Short mmCIF file of C-alpha atoms in Angstrom, two decimals:
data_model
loop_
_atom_site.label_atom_id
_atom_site.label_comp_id
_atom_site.label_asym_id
_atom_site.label_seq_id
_atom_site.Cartn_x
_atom_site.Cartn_y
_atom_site.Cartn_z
CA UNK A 1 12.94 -25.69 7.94
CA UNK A 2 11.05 -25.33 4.39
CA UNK A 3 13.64 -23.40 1.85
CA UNK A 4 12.74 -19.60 1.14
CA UNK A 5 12.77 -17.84 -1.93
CA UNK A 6 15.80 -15.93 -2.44
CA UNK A 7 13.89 -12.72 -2.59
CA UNK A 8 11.16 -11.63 -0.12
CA UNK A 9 8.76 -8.99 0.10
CA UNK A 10 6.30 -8.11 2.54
CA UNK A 11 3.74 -5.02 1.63
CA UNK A 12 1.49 -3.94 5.20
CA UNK A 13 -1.73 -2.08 4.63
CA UNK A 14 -4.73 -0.44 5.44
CA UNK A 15 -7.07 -1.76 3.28
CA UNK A 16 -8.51 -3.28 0.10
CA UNK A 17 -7.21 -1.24 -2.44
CA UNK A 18 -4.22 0.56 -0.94
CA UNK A 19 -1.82 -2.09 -1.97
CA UNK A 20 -3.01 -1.80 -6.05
CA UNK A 21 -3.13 1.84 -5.77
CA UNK A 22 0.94 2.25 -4.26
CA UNK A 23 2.70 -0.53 -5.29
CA UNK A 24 0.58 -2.61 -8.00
CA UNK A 25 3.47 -2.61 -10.39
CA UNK A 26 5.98 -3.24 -7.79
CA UNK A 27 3.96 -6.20 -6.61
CA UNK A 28 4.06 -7.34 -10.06
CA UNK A 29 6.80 -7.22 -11.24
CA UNK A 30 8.65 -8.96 -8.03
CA UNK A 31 5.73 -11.60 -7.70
CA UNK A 32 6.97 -12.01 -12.28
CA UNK A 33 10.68 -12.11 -11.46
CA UNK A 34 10.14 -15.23 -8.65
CA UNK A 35 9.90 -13.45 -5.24
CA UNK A 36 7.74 -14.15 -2.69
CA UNK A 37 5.39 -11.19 -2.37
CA UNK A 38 3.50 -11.30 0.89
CA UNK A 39 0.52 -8.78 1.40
CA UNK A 40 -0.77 -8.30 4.79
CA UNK A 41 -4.14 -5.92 4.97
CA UNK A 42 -4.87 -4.71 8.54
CA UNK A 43 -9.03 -4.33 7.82
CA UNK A 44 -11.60 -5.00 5.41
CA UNK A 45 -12.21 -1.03 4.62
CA UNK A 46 -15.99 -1.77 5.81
CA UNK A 47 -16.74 2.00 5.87
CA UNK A 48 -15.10 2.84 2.33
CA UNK A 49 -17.33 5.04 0.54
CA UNK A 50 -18.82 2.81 -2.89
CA UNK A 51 -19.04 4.62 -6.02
CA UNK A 52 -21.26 2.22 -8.04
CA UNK A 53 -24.63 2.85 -7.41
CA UNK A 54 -25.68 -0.48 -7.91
CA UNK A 55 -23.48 -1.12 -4.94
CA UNK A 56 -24.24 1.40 -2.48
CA UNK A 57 -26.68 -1.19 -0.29
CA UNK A 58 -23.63 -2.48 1.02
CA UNK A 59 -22.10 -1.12 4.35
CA UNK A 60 -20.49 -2.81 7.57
CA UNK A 61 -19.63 -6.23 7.05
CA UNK A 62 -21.15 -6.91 4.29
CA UNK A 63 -19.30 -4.37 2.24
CA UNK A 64 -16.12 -5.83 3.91
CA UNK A 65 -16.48 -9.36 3.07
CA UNK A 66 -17.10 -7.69 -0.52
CA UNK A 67 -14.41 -6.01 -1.11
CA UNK A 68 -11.90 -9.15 0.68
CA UNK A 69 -13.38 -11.00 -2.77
CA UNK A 70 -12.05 -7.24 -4.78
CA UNK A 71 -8.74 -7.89 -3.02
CA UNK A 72 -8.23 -11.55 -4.12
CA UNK A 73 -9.56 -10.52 -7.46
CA UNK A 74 -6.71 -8.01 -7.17
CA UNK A 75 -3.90 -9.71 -6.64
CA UNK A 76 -4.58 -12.78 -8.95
CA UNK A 77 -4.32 -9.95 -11.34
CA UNK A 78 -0.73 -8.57 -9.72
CA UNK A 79 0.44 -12.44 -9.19
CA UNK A 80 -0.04 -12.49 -5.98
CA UNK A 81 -0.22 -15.52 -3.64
CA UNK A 82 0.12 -14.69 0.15
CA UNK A 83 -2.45 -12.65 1.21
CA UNK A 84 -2.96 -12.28 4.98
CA UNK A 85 -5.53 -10.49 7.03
CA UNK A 86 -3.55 -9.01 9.98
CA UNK A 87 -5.17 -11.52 13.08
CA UNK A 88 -7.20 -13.17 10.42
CA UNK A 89 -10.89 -11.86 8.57
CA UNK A 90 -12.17 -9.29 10.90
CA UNK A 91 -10.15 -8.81 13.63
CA UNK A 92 -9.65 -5.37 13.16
CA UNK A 93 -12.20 -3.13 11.71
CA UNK A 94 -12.01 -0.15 9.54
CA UNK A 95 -11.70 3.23 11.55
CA UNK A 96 -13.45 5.56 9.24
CA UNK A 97 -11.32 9.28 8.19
CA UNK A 98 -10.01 11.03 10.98
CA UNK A 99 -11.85 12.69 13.98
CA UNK A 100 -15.52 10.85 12.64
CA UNK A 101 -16.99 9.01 15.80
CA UNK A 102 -16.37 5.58 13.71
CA UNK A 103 -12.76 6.08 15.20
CA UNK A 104 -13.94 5.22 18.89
CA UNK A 105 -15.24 1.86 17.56
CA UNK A 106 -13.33 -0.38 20.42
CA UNK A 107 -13.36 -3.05 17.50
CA UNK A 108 -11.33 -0.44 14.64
CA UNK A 109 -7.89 -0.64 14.23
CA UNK A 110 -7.15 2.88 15.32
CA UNK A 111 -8.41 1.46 18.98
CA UNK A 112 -6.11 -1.36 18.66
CA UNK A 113 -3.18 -1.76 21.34
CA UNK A 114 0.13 -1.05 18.83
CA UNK A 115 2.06 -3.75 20.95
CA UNK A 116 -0.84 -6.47 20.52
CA UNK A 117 -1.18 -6.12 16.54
CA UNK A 118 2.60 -5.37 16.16
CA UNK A 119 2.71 -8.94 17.52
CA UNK A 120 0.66 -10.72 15.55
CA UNK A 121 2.01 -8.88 12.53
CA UNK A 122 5.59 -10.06 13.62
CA UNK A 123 4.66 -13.64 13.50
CA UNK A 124 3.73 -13.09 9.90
CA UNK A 125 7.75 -11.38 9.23
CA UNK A 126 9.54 -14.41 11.61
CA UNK A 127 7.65 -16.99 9.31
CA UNK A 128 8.05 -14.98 5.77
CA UNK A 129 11.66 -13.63 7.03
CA UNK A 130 11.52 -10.54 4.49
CA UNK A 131 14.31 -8.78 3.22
CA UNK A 132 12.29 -5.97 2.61
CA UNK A 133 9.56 -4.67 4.08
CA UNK A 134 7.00 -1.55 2.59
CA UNK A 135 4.60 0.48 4.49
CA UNK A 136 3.62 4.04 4.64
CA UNK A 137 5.56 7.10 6.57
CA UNK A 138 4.20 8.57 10.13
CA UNK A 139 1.30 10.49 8.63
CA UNK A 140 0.20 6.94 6.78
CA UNK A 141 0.53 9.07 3.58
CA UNK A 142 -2.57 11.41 4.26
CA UNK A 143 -3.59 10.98 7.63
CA UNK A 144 -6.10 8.47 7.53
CA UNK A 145 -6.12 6.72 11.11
CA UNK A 146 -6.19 2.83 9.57
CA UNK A 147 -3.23 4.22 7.41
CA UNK A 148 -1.35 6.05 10.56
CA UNK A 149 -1.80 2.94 12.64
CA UNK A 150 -0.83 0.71 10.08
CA UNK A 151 2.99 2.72 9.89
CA UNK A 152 2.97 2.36 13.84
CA UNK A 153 1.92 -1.35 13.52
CA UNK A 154 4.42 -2.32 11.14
CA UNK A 155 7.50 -0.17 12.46
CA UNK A 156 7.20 -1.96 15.96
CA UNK A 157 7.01 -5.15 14.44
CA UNK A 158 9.89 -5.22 12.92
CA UNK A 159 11.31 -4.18 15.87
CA UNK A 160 9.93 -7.38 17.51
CA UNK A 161 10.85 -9.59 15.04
CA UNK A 162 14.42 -8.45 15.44
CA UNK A 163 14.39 -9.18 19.01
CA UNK A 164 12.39 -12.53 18.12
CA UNK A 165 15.51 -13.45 15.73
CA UNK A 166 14.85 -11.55 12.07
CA UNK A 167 16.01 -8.24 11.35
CA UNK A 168 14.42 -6.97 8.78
CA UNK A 169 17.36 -5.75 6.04
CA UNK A 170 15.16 -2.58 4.50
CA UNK A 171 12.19 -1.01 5.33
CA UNK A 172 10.61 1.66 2.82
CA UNK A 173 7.78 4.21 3.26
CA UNK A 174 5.56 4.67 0.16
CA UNK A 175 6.50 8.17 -1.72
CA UNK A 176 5.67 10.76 -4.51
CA UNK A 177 8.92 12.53 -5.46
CA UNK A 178 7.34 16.27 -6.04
CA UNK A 179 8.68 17.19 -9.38
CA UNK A 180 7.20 13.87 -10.83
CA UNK A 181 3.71 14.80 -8.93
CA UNK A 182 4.01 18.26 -10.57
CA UNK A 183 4.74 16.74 -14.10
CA UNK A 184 1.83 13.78 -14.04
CA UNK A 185 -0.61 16.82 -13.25
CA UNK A 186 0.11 18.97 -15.57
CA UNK A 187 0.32 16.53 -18.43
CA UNK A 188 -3.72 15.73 -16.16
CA UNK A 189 -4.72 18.93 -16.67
CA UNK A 190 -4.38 18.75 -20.41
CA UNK A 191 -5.39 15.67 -21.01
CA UNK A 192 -8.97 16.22 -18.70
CA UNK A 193 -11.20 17.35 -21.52
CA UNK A 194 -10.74 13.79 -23.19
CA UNK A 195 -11.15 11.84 -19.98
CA UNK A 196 -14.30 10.51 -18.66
CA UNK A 197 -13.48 12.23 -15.67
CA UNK A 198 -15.05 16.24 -14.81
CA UNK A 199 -12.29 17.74 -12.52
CA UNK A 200 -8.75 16.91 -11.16
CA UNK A 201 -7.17 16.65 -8.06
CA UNK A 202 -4.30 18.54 -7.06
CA UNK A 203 -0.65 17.89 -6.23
CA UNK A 204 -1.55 18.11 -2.28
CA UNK A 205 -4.23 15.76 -2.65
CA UNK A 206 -1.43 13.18 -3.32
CA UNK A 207 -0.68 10.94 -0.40
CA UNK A 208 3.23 10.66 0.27
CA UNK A 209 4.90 13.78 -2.01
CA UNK A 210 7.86 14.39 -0.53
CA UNK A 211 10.89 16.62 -2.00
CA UNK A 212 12.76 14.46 -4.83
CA UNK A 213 15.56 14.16 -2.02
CA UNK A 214 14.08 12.35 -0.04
CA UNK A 215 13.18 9.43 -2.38
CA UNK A 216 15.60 6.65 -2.60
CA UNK A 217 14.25 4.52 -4.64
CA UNK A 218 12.84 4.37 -8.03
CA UNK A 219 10.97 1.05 -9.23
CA UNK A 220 9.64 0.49 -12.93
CA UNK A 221 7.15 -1.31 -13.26
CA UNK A 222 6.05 -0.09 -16.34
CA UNK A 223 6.07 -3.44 -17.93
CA UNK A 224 3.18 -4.71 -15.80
CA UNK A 225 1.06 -1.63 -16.11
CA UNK A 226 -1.87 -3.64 -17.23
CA UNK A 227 -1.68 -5.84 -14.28
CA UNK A 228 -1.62 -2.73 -11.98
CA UNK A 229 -4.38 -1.34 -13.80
CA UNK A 230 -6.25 -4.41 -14.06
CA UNK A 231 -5.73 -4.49 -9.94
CA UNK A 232 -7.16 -1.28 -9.31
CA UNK A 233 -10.26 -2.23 -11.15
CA UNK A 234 -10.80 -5.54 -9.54
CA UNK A 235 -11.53 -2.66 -6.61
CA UNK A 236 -14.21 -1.59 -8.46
CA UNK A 237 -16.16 -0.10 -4.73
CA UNK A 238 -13.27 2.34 -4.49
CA UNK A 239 -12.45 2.84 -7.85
CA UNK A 240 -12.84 3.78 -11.33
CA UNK A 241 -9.77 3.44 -13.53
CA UNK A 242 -9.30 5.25 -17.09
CA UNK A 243 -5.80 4.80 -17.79
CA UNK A 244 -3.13 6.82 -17.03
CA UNK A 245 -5.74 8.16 -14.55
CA UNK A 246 -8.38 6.94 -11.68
CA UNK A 247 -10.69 8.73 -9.85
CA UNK A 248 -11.86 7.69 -6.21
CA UNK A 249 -14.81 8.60 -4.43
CA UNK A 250 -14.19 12.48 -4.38
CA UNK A 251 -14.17 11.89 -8.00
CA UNK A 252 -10.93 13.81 -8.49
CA UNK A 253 -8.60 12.45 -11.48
CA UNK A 254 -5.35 11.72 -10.29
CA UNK A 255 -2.71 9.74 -12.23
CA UNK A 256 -2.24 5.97 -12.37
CA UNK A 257 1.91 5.69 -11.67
CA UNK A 258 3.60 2.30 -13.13
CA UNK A 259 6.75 3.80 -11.98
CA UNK A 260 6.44 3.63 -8.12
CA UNK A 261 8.91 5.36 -5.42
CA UNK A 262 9.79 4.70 -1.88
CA UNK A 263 12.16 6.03 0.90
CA UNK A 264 14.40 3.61 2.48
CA UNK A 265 14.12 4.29 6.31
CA UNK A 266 15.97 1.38 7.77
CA UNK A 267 19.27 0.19 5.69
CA UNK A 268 22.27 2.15 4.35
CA UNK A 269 21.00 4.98 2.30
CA UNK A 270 21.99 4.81 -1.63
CA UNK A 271 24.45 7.08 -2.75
CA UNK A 272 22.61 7.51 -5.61
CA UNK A 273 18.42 6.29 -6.19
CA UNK A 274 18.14 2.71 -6.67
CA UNK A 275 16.07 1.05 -9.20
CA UNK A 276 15.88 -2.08 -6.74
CA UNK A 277 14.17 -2.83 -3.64
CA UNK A 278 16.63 -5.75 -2.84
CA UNK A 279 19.16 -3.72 -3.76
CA UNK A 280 22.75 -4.44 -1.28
CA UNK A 281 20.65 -7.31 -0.22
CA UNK A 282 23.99 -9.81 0.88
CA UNK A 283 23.70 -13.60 0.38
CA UNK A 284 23.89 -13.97 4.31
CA UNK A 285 20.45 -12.12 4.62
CA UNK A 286 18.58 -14.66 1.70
CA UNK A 287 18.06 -17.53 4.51
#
């Protein structure tokens, strides 16, 4: 059997441009520090709205094969080597936002049978054999169906791997502690007259604020900010960075955090927040 890494990460997503936006830094700094970071993206985002005008004739697949070059752009930027398509280029299309007919597309992931892309997924975490594995909570963050299916997707495949012969040490949701949401706006709101950008979002716009109790985990990645903000504007469809802040679509500023948090759902809960993903990791689970 080929020798693993010591440390290995596996990051499951929606779409082109979720990975820079929630863990960039994270990404970074791990793929920096020598550990195999593995992204797998469950669609192309082929109905993601495109904010350059120049860029607006593309829709459908050809928008999707556009923004898979964005997403290799991206993560040469992060350091990034594996980069899967869950089922390979296409399989699953993008489901458009909730309750928009797009969603009863027999070909979008929201249609998808859980078990059947849960299984292909786990073939990705029994080759890889991750110690720790990010994805987003029940809601997918903000209720996007792609992001909702992509939690149910990933939970149930680590529950296959297990049975398949790798249990999956950790497994973290992507989060916004409150009182750090709360402090990044305000410091938004004052900063707004100077930024190219007209009007902010809000605190509830924010996918994955929980209360700060509920965050576990704590990861700087301050260090490789400009890689994460590089990332985000390799994603230039989706969106427009001015750092500390990025606008999407809506054109709502929101801020650009280098410090990203998580929740650890499966593995002993910290005492106290950890500044390590692989933190408790044992020697027995690096093989």
């Amino acid at each position: 059997m080929t020798e693993l890494p010591e440390r290995r990460l596996m990051l499951v997503h929606a779409h082109p441009d979720d990975e820079s936006i929630n863990n960039g830094a994270t990404m970074a700094r791990y793929a920096a520090e020598g550990a195999r970071v593995t992204l797998v993206t469950c669609t192309l985002g082929e109905r993601g709205e495109v904010i350059p005008p120049e860029l607006r004739h593309l829709s459908g697949a050809a928008l999707g094969q556009h923004r898979l070059g964005e997403l290799k752009e991206a993560t040469r930027a992060l350091g990034v080597e594996d980069v899967r398509l869950l089922g390979g280029a296409g399989r699953y299309s993008d489901s458009g936002m909730m309750g928009l007919p797009d969603n009863d597309d027999p070909g979008c992931f929201w249609q998808a049978d859980v078990d059947q892309a849960a299984g292909l997924l786990a073939e990705v975490v029994l080759e890889v054999r991750p110690q720790v594995l990010v994805t987003y909570d029940e809601n997918g963050g903000y209720g996007h169906p792609d992001h909702i299916q992509a939690h149910r997707v990933a939970m149930r495949a680590v529950e296959l791997a297990a049975d398949a012969g790798w249990s999956v040490p950790k497994v973290y949701w992507n989060r916004v502690p409150r009182s750090v949401a709360e402090q990044s706006f305000a410091r938004l709101h004052d900063d707004l007259p100077g930024l190219p950008f007209d009007k902010a979002a809000t605190v509830d716009d924010l996918p994955g604020v929980v209360d700060d109790g509920r965050v576990t985990t704590a990861v700087d990645g301050g260090a490789h900010a400009a890689a994460k903000a590089a990332a985000m504007r390799a994603h230039a469809t989706q969106i427009t960075v001015a750092e500390p802040y990025f606008v999407l679509s809506n054109e709502l500023a929101q801020p650009l955090f280098t410090t990203e948090y998580y929740e650890l759902v499966r593995g002993g809960r910290p005492a106290e927040r950890e500044s390590d993903l692989f933190a408790g990791v044992g020697a027995e689970e690096a093989s």
